[in-house]
Amino acid sequence: MRTRAESYEQRLERVVLNPLSQTTRGYKLFVLSLLAVVGWGLYAYYIQLRYGLGATGMRDVVMWGLYLVNFVFFIGISHAGTLISAILRVTQAGWRTPVTRMAELITVVAISIGALMPLIDLGRPERVWELIAFGRFQSPLLWDIVSITSYLTGSLIYLYLPTIPDFALMRDRLGYYANPVKRLIYTVLAVGWRGTPEQHRRLEKAIGIMAITIIPIAISVHTVVSYVFSMTLRPGWNSTVFGIYFVIGAIFSGIASILIVMAIFRKFYHLEEYLTERHFRNLGYLMLVALFIYLYLTFGEYLTVAYKMQVEEKHLLETLFVGSNALWFWFFVIAGLVIPALIIILRKGPVIPRMVIAAVLINIAMWIKRFAIVIPSLQVPLMPFDFGAYYPTWVEWSITAGAFAGFILIFAIFAKLVPLISIWEVAEGARETPQPRVATLVEQSGMKPEEIEALLSKAVAEKGRSRVEQ
Amino acid sequence: MQEKEKGLNRRQFIKWSVGAVGLAAALTTPLLPVINQARSAGSSPETPAKEAPAQPDKKKRAWCMIIDLKKCEGCVTIGAPPQCTMACINGHFTPKGQQWIQVFQVELSNGGKFFMPTPCYQCENAPCVNVCPVAATYHNEDGLVLIDHDRCIGCRFCMAACPYQRRFFNWTVPELPPEAAFAEYSPLYPVPARKGTVIKCMFCGHLLHDGKLPLCVAGCPMKALYMGDFDSDMATNGAEVVPLRQFLKENDAYRYKEALGTQPRVWYLPGHGQAFGRTTDDPREFKTPVWSWGGDGFEPRPGIWPWGKEIK
Ligand code: SF4
Ligand code: SF4
Ligand code: SF4
């Protein structure tokens, strides 16, 4: 048993650390192409700086556009991480360990990109310091700034703490023959971690505290993002449900992003052994729960409005349901709610591709849903005139593409610096689990991890049944 | 250091004293000439016995505007674009497309329509002031809602918050006539308009304390617009002076979207231009305002790369 566990740990280290020491050509090409897209986005931003926001499709009636949509979307994704991993940690869901690191990473990167969006949207970006110097707390925008910065700080700490033992591991393993700079970085980041029981105890405690603190912060972030909209007297925005609506939407799209990221790294970094079908299935169910809550809130939101049919709300519903925005709205309903729900519930076909398809659909649909939240409410005329029009220009699309590329780029670079799976936690989990691990079975039988997973869960189910019968 | 500060103070002192002399010179010109004129003409029998204070320029005011829709016929009688809008455009060099006071044609349920001029309502509970993150939009002591264009960061949150869509954004460097460059900027007189900031009607705050009427009020040929002050309880359209509160009461004054609780400082007296014989089904065409210095305004949109059309 002991030798097996050790060999498991060794292999864990080898597989997880491998991507950090080797860089393939494909990776370099990928990073280069991402850089190109980011560069193009920067060029577009330069154009916008030079000509002003007139380079965008926004005008006096529809005065917010894609940037705000992206803002809500990225902040939404950022909920993936911290909130989910913190909740899972607090509820001690054992299966979460290999997932948490990636989820936390998504949070940090998404929140950084998301927070840039309103800054890009400013007409006078050179005056952004005034937000600190003259900030008024009566403005929901200030609430945003406060809670987003605390969320970013909290998430960075929460990402860093569980990484300390892994930094120490890399200091001991990689730093040996790597260049001194790298070694120095890892040494500094490992803050003298030696793995003593006292250190372990303290670390666990710190992580525990962070896991609990981060939950209210995470909820506050998306709540105040929604307040930017719901503090105004606009049809569709002027709603009390917006806080929770945005939080649930964020969790929903957050889980979907974790699933996508997991699937990608599982494939390219050969993490099949650690990210098993069980993880995809469990996260899929979590996503289904979020989907149903979101569906419920969407339904309630539009039904209460549609029943009363106030003039401005009526205009909004017309443009959403049958008018110029109907395509977006119904795409969201079908591709974002109905199809993913069916895919998850019907359980036809292999788990991982199913979950990934559902997750991709959900993320696209949720971006569109944010569009359908932000834009149509602005198009509705508040004075006796016609609907406003909004056609994003290439500048906005380029900056949006640049933001997405930047998101992937930072993620790809991070993946080279930090092990994407928390080695010490997974190893610990393996040590604590009395049953034979999938890993050792893979070693012995040469079967695929999925097959063994299936066999195991069947065995566990049978065991449970026999216990009940006794 | 001490020296330097003193020097600065001296310089400032000189500047201020010059400014003060200039201001005093400006103030020696007759104050509130319009109101006084109108009163001496004795056109209004209800003129209150009590005289207005002699130094109204120093006094805190509670400005408001009254728009008598009975008299507003959209300037169709003279066959011209609405003269209030035109006066505002020409007086403030508002960038093309921005009608700080815009005349909307409101459909009635009987099929006809009436005209509704809409300046910024200078709301007392102004949503735009509430949401501004850097206090660039604020109430001054006279109750006007002003914008400090040196402060505004261009987030446009105030535009999202204004339930009357009375705010405009300078999306690019505005095309203005050359004389706009000589204007001296102040939040009360935001000329010339600046790129990347929000702009709107400010009740011509730069004129009021000099006893002059706002440009739109003075420009209305039908005398449909009144400027009022709740503190002295008077209002005038340049031809007559009316006791403000009584005037509002007697004419069924209402405020637009009162239910929102924004408490606008603009009152409407219901009507459809009947004072000049206009009926609600009047077929005469309403003319849209024109900008004498031309240009495209903020209309052109950028082309697909390579840069299709240069925007100025
Ligand atoms: S009308 Fe709009 S811009 Fe004017 S004060 Fe009211 S909310 Fe502000
Ligand atoms: S656009 Fe300017 S005035 Fe309006 S809320 Fe932002 S900073 Fe304030
Ligand atoms: S009060 Fe002055 S700024 Fe306002 S609409 Fe009239 S002319 Fe324009």
Tab-separated table of C-alpha atoms in Angstrom, chain B:
chain	number	residue	atom	x	y	z
B	1	MET	CA	8.960	78.183	-0.137
B	2	GLN	CA	7.360	80.928	1.898
B	3	GLU	CA	8.443	83.425	-0.724
B	4	LYS	CA	7.048	81.386	-3.525
B	5	GLU	CA	3.670	81.005	-1.892
B	6	LYS	CA	3.482	84.692	-1.256
B	7	GLY	CA	4.304	85.383	-4.886
B	8	LEU	CA	1.563	83.067	-5.953
B	9	ASN	CA	-0.877	84.756	-3.615
B	10	ARG	CA	0.039	88.165	-4.923
B	11	ARG	CA	-0.493	87.024	-8.453
B	12	GLN	CA	-3.796	85.497	-7.556
B	13	PHE	CA	-4.754	88.630	-5.704
B	14	ILE	CA	-4.096	90.756	-8.773
B	15	LYS	CA	-6.061	88.357	-10.877
B	16	TRP	CA	-8.995	88.405	-8.514
B	17	SER	CA	-9.036	92.144	-8.124
B	18	VAL	CA	-9.074	92.592	-11.867
B	19	GLY	CA	-11.867	90.059	-12.040
B	20	ALA	CA	-13.757	91.830	-9.262
B	21	VAL	CA	-13.529	95.163	-11.021
B	22	GLY	CA	-14.828	93.541	-14.156
B	23	LEU	CA	-17.634	91.895	-12.264
B	24	ALA	CA	-18.572	95.143	-10.553
B	25	ALA	CA	-18.632	96.835	-13.928
B	26	ALA	CA	-20.919	94.152	-15.216
B	27	LEU	CA	-23.176	94.468	-12.202
B	28	THR	CA	-23.622	98.182	-12.486
B	29	THR	CA	-25.663	97.514	-15.578
B	30	PRO	CA	-29.366	97.432	-14.658
B	31	LEU	CA	-30.302	94.313	-12.744
B	32	LEU	CA	-33.200	92.205	-13.690
B	33	PRO	CA	-34.015	94.653	-16.480
B	34	VAL	CA	-36.524	92.337	-18.008
B	35	ILE	CA	-38.573	91.907	-14.914
B	36	ASN	CA	-38.386	95.609	-14.136
B	37	GLN	CA	-39.291	96.545	-17.665
B	38	ALA	CA	-42.235	94.257	-17.672
B	39	ARG	CA	-43.348	95.582	-14.352
B	40	SER	CA	-43.111	99.217	-15.368
B	41	ALA	CA	-45.157	98.375	-18.414
B	42	GLY	CA	-47.759	97.223	-15.909
B	43	SER	CA	-48.901	94.399	-18.111
B	44	SER	CA	-49.776	92.207	-15.168
B	45	PRO	CA	-52.398	93.385	-12.724
B	46	GLU	CA	-51.361	90.724	-10.185
B	47	THR	CA	-47.883	92.158	-9.752
B	48	PRO	CA	-47.076	91.739	-6.076
B	49	ALA	CA	-46.835	94.977	-4.149
B	50	LYS	CA	-43.573	93.969	-2.576
B	51	GLU	CA	-40.525	94.959	-4.589
B	52	ALA	CA	-37.892	92.445	-5.579
B	53	PRO	CA	-34.655	92.839	-3.603
B	54	ALA	CA	-32.325	95.427	-5.014
B	55	GLN	CA	-29.323	93.132	-5.241
B	56	PRO	CA	-30.710	89.911	-6.700
B	57	ASP	CA	-27.342	88.879	-8.055
B	58	LYS	CA	-26.143	87.909	-4.567
B	59	LYS	CA	-29.345	86.247	-3.545
B	60	LYS	CA	-29.939	82.553	-3.489
B	61	ARG	CA	-32.625	81.662	-5.983
B	62	ALA	CA	-34.890	78.738	-6.657
B	63	TRP	CA	-35.156	78.848	-10.400
B	64	CYS	CA	-37.837	77.089	-12.312
B	65	MET	CA	-39.286	77.140	-15.787
B	66	ILE	CA	-42.887	77.129	-16.875
B	67	ILE	CA	-43.810	76.025	-20.338
B	68	ASP	CA	-47.244	77.093	-21.449
B	69	LEU	CA	-48.249	74.493	-23.998
B	70	LYS	CA	-51.330	76.524	-24.851
B	71	LYS	CA	-48.992	78.950	-26.523
B	72	CYS	CA	-46.489	76.496	-27.952
B	73	GLU	CA	-47.422	75.589	-31.498
B	74	GLY	CA	-44.037	74.199	-32.487
B	75	CYS	CA	-43.274	77.380	-34.462
B	76	VAL	CA	-45.406	76.047	-37.335
B	77	THR	CA	-47.125	79.428	-37.619
B	78	ILE	CA	-43.901	81.112	-38.612
B	79	GLY	CA	-42.860	78.037	-40.570
B	80	ALA	CA	-39.458	77.854	-38.917
B	81	PRO	CA	-37.624	75.378	-36.739
B	82	PRO	CA	-38.503	75.790	-33.048
B	83	GLN	CA	-37.021	79.106	-32.052
B	84	CYS	CA	-36.210	78.077	-28.471
B	85	THR	CA	-34.018	75.272	-29.764
B	86	MET	CA	-32.451	77.526	-32.361
B	87	ALA	CA	-31.661	80.213	-29.776
B	88	CYS	CA	-30.047	77.627	-27.535
B	89	ILE	CA	-28.029	76.103	-30.376
B	90	ASN	CA	-26.748	79.455	-31.579
B	91	GLY	CA	-26.123	80.828	-28.127
B	92	HIS	CA	-24.227	77.823	-26.812
B	93	PHE	CA	-22.772	76.448	-30.023
B	94	THR	CA	-24.224	73.091	-29.097
B	95	PRO	CA	-22.615	70.367	-31.172
B	96	LYS	CA	-24.722	69.186	-34.064
B	97	GLY	CA	-27.389	66.738	-33.003
B	98	GLN	CA	-27.607	68.023	-29.439
B	99	GLN	CA	-30.874	69.789	-28.759
B	100	TRP	CA	-30.581	70.808	-25.145
B	101	ILE	CA	-34.153	71.979	-25.381
B	102	GLN	CA	-35.857	69.607	-27.752
B	103	VAL	CA	-39.406	69.995	-29.008
B	104	PHE	CA	-41.101	66.613	-29.075
B	105	GLN	CA	-44.322	65.921	-30.913
B	106	VAL	CA	-46.458	63.998	-28.486
B	107	GLU	CA	-49.254	61.842	-29.826
B	108	LEU	CA	-52.609	62.217	-28.169
B	109	SER	CA	-54.984	59.326	-27.754
B	110	ASN	CA	-57.483	61.105	-30.020
B	111	GLY	CA	-55.029	60.895	-32.899
B	112	GLY	CA	-53.804	64.466	-32.764
B	113	LYS	CA	-50.579	65.741	-31.351
B	114	PHE	CA	-49.148	68.601	-29.358
B	115	PHE	CA	-45.674	70.025	-28.998
B	116	MET	CA	-43.600	69.652	-25.863
B	117	PRO	CA	-40.353	71.589	-25.473
B	118	THR	CA	-38.046	69.762	-23.064
B	119	PRO	CA	-34.996	71.359	-21.516
B	120	CYS	CA	-33.165	69.576	-18.714
B	121	TYR	CA	-35.668	69.537	-15.884
B	122	GLN	CA	-33.063	70.408	-13.211
B	123	CYS	CA	-34.649	67.754	-11.003
B	124	GLU	CA	-34.525	68.359	-7.284
B	125	ASN	CA	-34.096	64.656	-6.630
B	126	ALA	CA	-31.923	64.275	-9.707
B	127	PRO	CA	-30.996	60.690	-10.572
B	128	CYS	CA	-28.077	61.992	-12.605
B	129	VAL	CA	-26.599	63.775	-9.608
B	130	ASN	CA	-27.094	60.758	-7.397
B	131	VAL	CA	-25.127	58.352	-9.554
B	132	CYS	CA	-22.166	60.478	-10.612
B	133	PRO	CA	-19.092	58.770	-9.165
B	134	VAL	CA	-16.891	61.875	-9.038
B	135	ALA	CA	-19.407	64.630	-8.257
B	136	ALA	CA	-18.927	66.129	-11.696
B	137	THR	CA	-22.682	66.586	-11.809
B	138	TYR	CA	-23.954	68.585	-8.868
B	139	HIS	CA	-26.628	70.941	-7.622
B	140	ASN	CA	-25.566	74.516	-7.238
B	141	GLU	CA	-27.095	76.681	-4.536
B	142	ASP	CA	-29.788	77.922	-6.891
B	143	GLY	CA	-30.950	74.381	-7.447
B	144	LEU	CA	-29.503	74.081	-10.934
B	145	VAL	CA	-27.979	70.779	-11.983
B	146	LEU	CA	-24.582	71.602	-13.418
B	147	ILE	CA	-21.713	69.629	-14.887
B	148	ASP	CA	-18.076	70.355	-14.177
B	149	HIS	CA	-16.386	69.477	-17.435
B	150	ASP	CA	-12.975	69.547	-15.836
B	151	ARG	CA	-14.109	66.758	-13.560
B	152	CYS	CA	-16.366	64.548	-15.685
B	153	ILE	CA	-14.705	61.237	-16.527
B	154	GLY	CA	-17.197	60.361	-19.228
B	155	CYS	CA	-18.646	57.222	-17.673
B	156	ARG	CA	-22.145	58.184	-18.888
B	157	PHE	CA	-23.766	56.679	-15.822
B	158	CYS	CA	-25.743	59.917	-15.480
B	159	MET	CA	-27.116	59.436	-18.993
B	160	ALA	CA	-28.284	55.972	-18.054
B	161	ALA	CA	-29.888	57.377	-14.940
B	162	CYS	CA	-31.687	60.381	-16.460
B	163	PRO	CA	-35.260	59.205	-17.075
B	164	TYR	CA	-35.848	62.024	-19.545
B	165	GLN	CA	-32.877	61.456	-21.815
B	166	ARG	CA	-31.889	65.090	-21.426
B	167	ARG	CA	-28.134	64.500	-21.411
B	168	PHE	CA	-25.806	64.393	-24.343
B	169	PHE	CA	-22.298	63.145	-24.824
B	170	ASN	CA	-19.503	64.674	-26.842
B	171	TRP	CA	-18.464	61.510	-28.613
B	172	THR	CA	-15.594	63.084	-30.518
B	173	VAL	CA	-14.115	66.548	-30.736
B	174	PRO	CA	-17.244	68.563	-31.617
B	175	GLU	CA	-17.352	70.628	-34.787
B	176	LEU	CA	-17.966	74.175	-33.662
B	177	PRO	CA	-17.905	77.561	-35.359
B	178	PRO	CA	-14.676	79.499	-34.768
B	179	GLU	CA	-16.244	82.018	-32.432
B	180	ALA	CA	-16.968	79.247	-29.926
B	181	ALA	CA	-13.263	79.196	-29.116
B	182	PHE	CA	-13.499	82.685	-27.560
B	183	ALA	CA	-16.154	81.693	-25.057
B	184	GLU	CA	-15.073	81.564	-21.452
B	185	TYR	CA	-15.959	78.209	-19.980
B	186	SER	CA	-17.768	77.801	-16.704
B	187	PRO	CA	-20.134	75.065	-15.570
B	188	LEU	CA	-22.878	77.657	-15.964
B	189	TYR	CA	-21.876	78.249	-19.552
B	190	PRO	CA	-20.269	75.045	-20.857
B	191	VAL	CA	-18.897	76.446	-24.081
B	192	PRO	CA	-17.028	75.221	-26.036
B	193	ALA	CA	-18.154	71.617	-25.616
B	194	ARG	CA	-15.374	69.209	-24.739
B	195	LYS	CA	-14.703	65.762	-26.119
B	196	GLY	CA	-15.458	62.852	-23.820
B	197	THR	CA	-17.735	64.669	-21.397
B	198	VAL	CA	-21.454	64.910	-20.801
B	199	ILE	CA	-23.335	68.107	-21.527
B	200	LYS	CA	-26.862	69.427	-21.186
B	201	CYS	CA	-29.043	72.436	-20.583
B	202	MET	CA	-28.091	74.372	-17.433
B	203	PHE	CA	-30.988	76.847	-17.431
B	204	CYS	CA	-28.609	79.505	-18.778
B	205	GLY	CA	-27.248	79.957	-15.293
B	206	HIS	CA	-24.725	82.460	-16.598
B	207	LEU	CA	-27.484	84.912	-17.528
B	208	LEU	CA	-29.954	84.573	-14.694
B	209	HIS	CA	-28.115	86.509	-12.020
B	210	ASP	CA	-27.489	89.315	-14.451
B	211	GLY	CA	-31.207	89.687	-14.752
B	212	LYS	CA	-31.355	88.281	-18.246
B	213	LEU	CA	-33.687	85.605	-19.444
B	214	PRO	CA	-32.437	82.253	-20.718
B	215	LEU	CA	-31.836	82.283	-24.440
B	216	CYS	CA	-34.681	79.905	-25.186
B	217	VAL	CA	-37.134	81.920	-23.114
B	218	ALA	CA	-36.063	85.127	-24.796
B	219	GLY	CA	-36.058	83.436	-28.177
B	220	CYS	CA	-39.603	82.089	-28.077
B	221	PRO	CA	-41.677	84.293	-30.382
B	222	MET	CA	-44.910	83.077	-28.797
B	223	LYS	CA	-43.752	83.872	-25.259
B	224	ALA	CA	-44.656	80.375	-24.214
B	225	LEU	CA	-41.685	79.935	-21.867
B	226	TYR	CA	-41.443	81.557	-18.444
B	227	MET	CA	-38.485	81.738	-16.127
B	228	GLY	CA	-39.440	81.799	-12.484
B	229	ASP	CA	-37.981	82.022	-9.023
B	230	PHE	CA	-39.761	80.433	-6.091
B	231	ASP	CA	-38.039	82.649	-3.561
B	232	SER	CA	-39.512	85.833	-4.951
B	233	ASP	CA	-42.549	83.905	-6.219
B	234	MET	CA	-42.421	85.508	-9.643
B	235	ALA	CA	-42.046	84.360	-13.182
B	236	THR	CA	-41.700	86.133	-16.479
B	237	ASN	CA	-41.649	85.368	-20.151
B	238	GLY	CA	-40.187	88.758	-21.008
B	239	ALA	CA	-43.572	90.325	-21.732
B	240	GLU	CA	-45.421	89.847	-18.491
B	241	VAL	CA	-44.639	89.058	-14.887
B	242	VAL	CA	-46.848	86.570	-13.109
B	243	PRO	CA	-47.089	85.495	-9.482
B	244	LEU	CA	-45.503	82.110	-9.769
B	245	ARG	CA	-47.427	79.863	-7.377
B	246	GLN	CA	-50.783	81.325	-8.235
B	247	PHE	CA	-50.020	81.036	-11.936
B	248	LEU	CA	-49.156	77.349	-11.565
B	249	LYS	CA	-52.289	76.697	-9.552
B	250	GLU	CA	-54.673	78.496	-11.862
B	251	ASN	CA	-53.381	76.840	-14.999
B	252	ASP	CA	-53.377	73.189	-13.899
B	253	ALA	CA	-49.592	72.983	-14.074
B	254	TYR	CA	-48.075	69.519	-14.116
B	255	ARG	CA	-44.599	68.071	-14.240
B	256	TYR	CA	-43.561	65.395	-16.703
B	257	LYS	CA	-43.503	61.873	-15.239
B	258	GLU	CA	-44.259	63.248	-11.815
B	259	ALA	CA	-44.682	59.699	-10.528
B	260	LEU	CA	-40.958	59.035	-10.819
B	261	GLY	CA	-40.301	61.324	-7.877
B	262	THR	CA	-37.514	63.212	-9.576
B	263	GLN	CA	-39.242	66.528	-8.761
B	264	PRO	CA	-38.458	68.441	-11.925
B	265	ARG	CA	-38.186	72.225	-11.815
B	266	VAL	CA	-40.036	72.524	-15.093
B	267	TRP	CA	-43.806	72.851	-15.101
B	268	TYR	CA	-46.085	72.418	-18.081
B	269	LEU	CA	-49.398	74.137	-18.538
B	270	PRO	CA	-51.472	71.704	-20.604
B	271	GLY	CA	-52.464	72.728	-24.089
B	272	HIS	CA	-51.755	72.275	-27.769
B	273	GLY	CA	-51.056	75.780	-29.043
B	274	GLN	CA	-54.734	76.836	-28.954
B	275	ALA	CA	-53.719	80.366	-27.975
B	276	PHE	CA	-52.634	80.802	-31.578
B	277	GLY	CA	-55.499	78.881	-33.051
B	278	ARG	CA	-53.682	75.594	-33.507
B	279	THR	CA	-55.808	72.467	-33.306
B	280	THR	CA	-54.482	69.039	-32.403
B	281	ASP	CA	-54.924	67.808	-35.968
B	282	ASP	CA	-53.113	70.763	-37.491
B	283	PRO	CA	-51.421	69.436	-40.644
B	284	ARG	CA	-48.670	72.046	-40.783
B	285	GLU	CA	-45.219	70.509	-40.786
B	286	PHE	CA	-42.849	70.785	-37.883
B	287	LYS	CA	-39.354	71.825	-39.005
B	288	THR	CA	-36.283	70.250	-37.466
B	289	PRO	CA	-33.553	72.553	-36.206
B	290	VAL	CA	-30.537	73.335	-38.350
B	291	TRP	CA	-26.954	74.070	-37.405
B	292	SER	CA	-25.727	77.129	-39.259
B	293	TRP	CA	-22.092	75.994	-39.178
B	294	GLY	CA	-22.957	72.664	-40.773
B	295	GLY	CA	-20.828	69.568	-40.286
B	296	ASP	CA	-21.784	65.973	-39.670
B	297	GLY	CA	-22.113	66.111	-35.906
B	298	PHE	CA	-21.298	62.789	-34.298
B	299	GLU	CA	-23.158	60.922	-36.982
B	300	PRO	CA	-20.441	59.313	-39.110
B	301	ARG	CA	-19.477	55.914	-37.882
B	302	PRO	CA	-16.036	54.487	-38.445
B	303	GLY	CA	-15.556	52.212	-41.411
B	304	ILE	CA	-14.212	48.696	-41.506
B	305	TRP	CA	-10.435	48.470	-41.371
B	306	PRO	CA	-8.603	49.877	-43.209
B	307	TRP	CA	-10.120	52.994	-41.759
B	308	GLY	CA	-12.985	53.681	-44.099
B	309	LYS	CA	-13.950	57.224	-43.320
B	310	GLU	CA	-11.920	59.614	-41.250
B	311	ILE	CA	-14.010	61.053	-38.452
B	312	LYS	CA	-13.219	64.611	-37.540
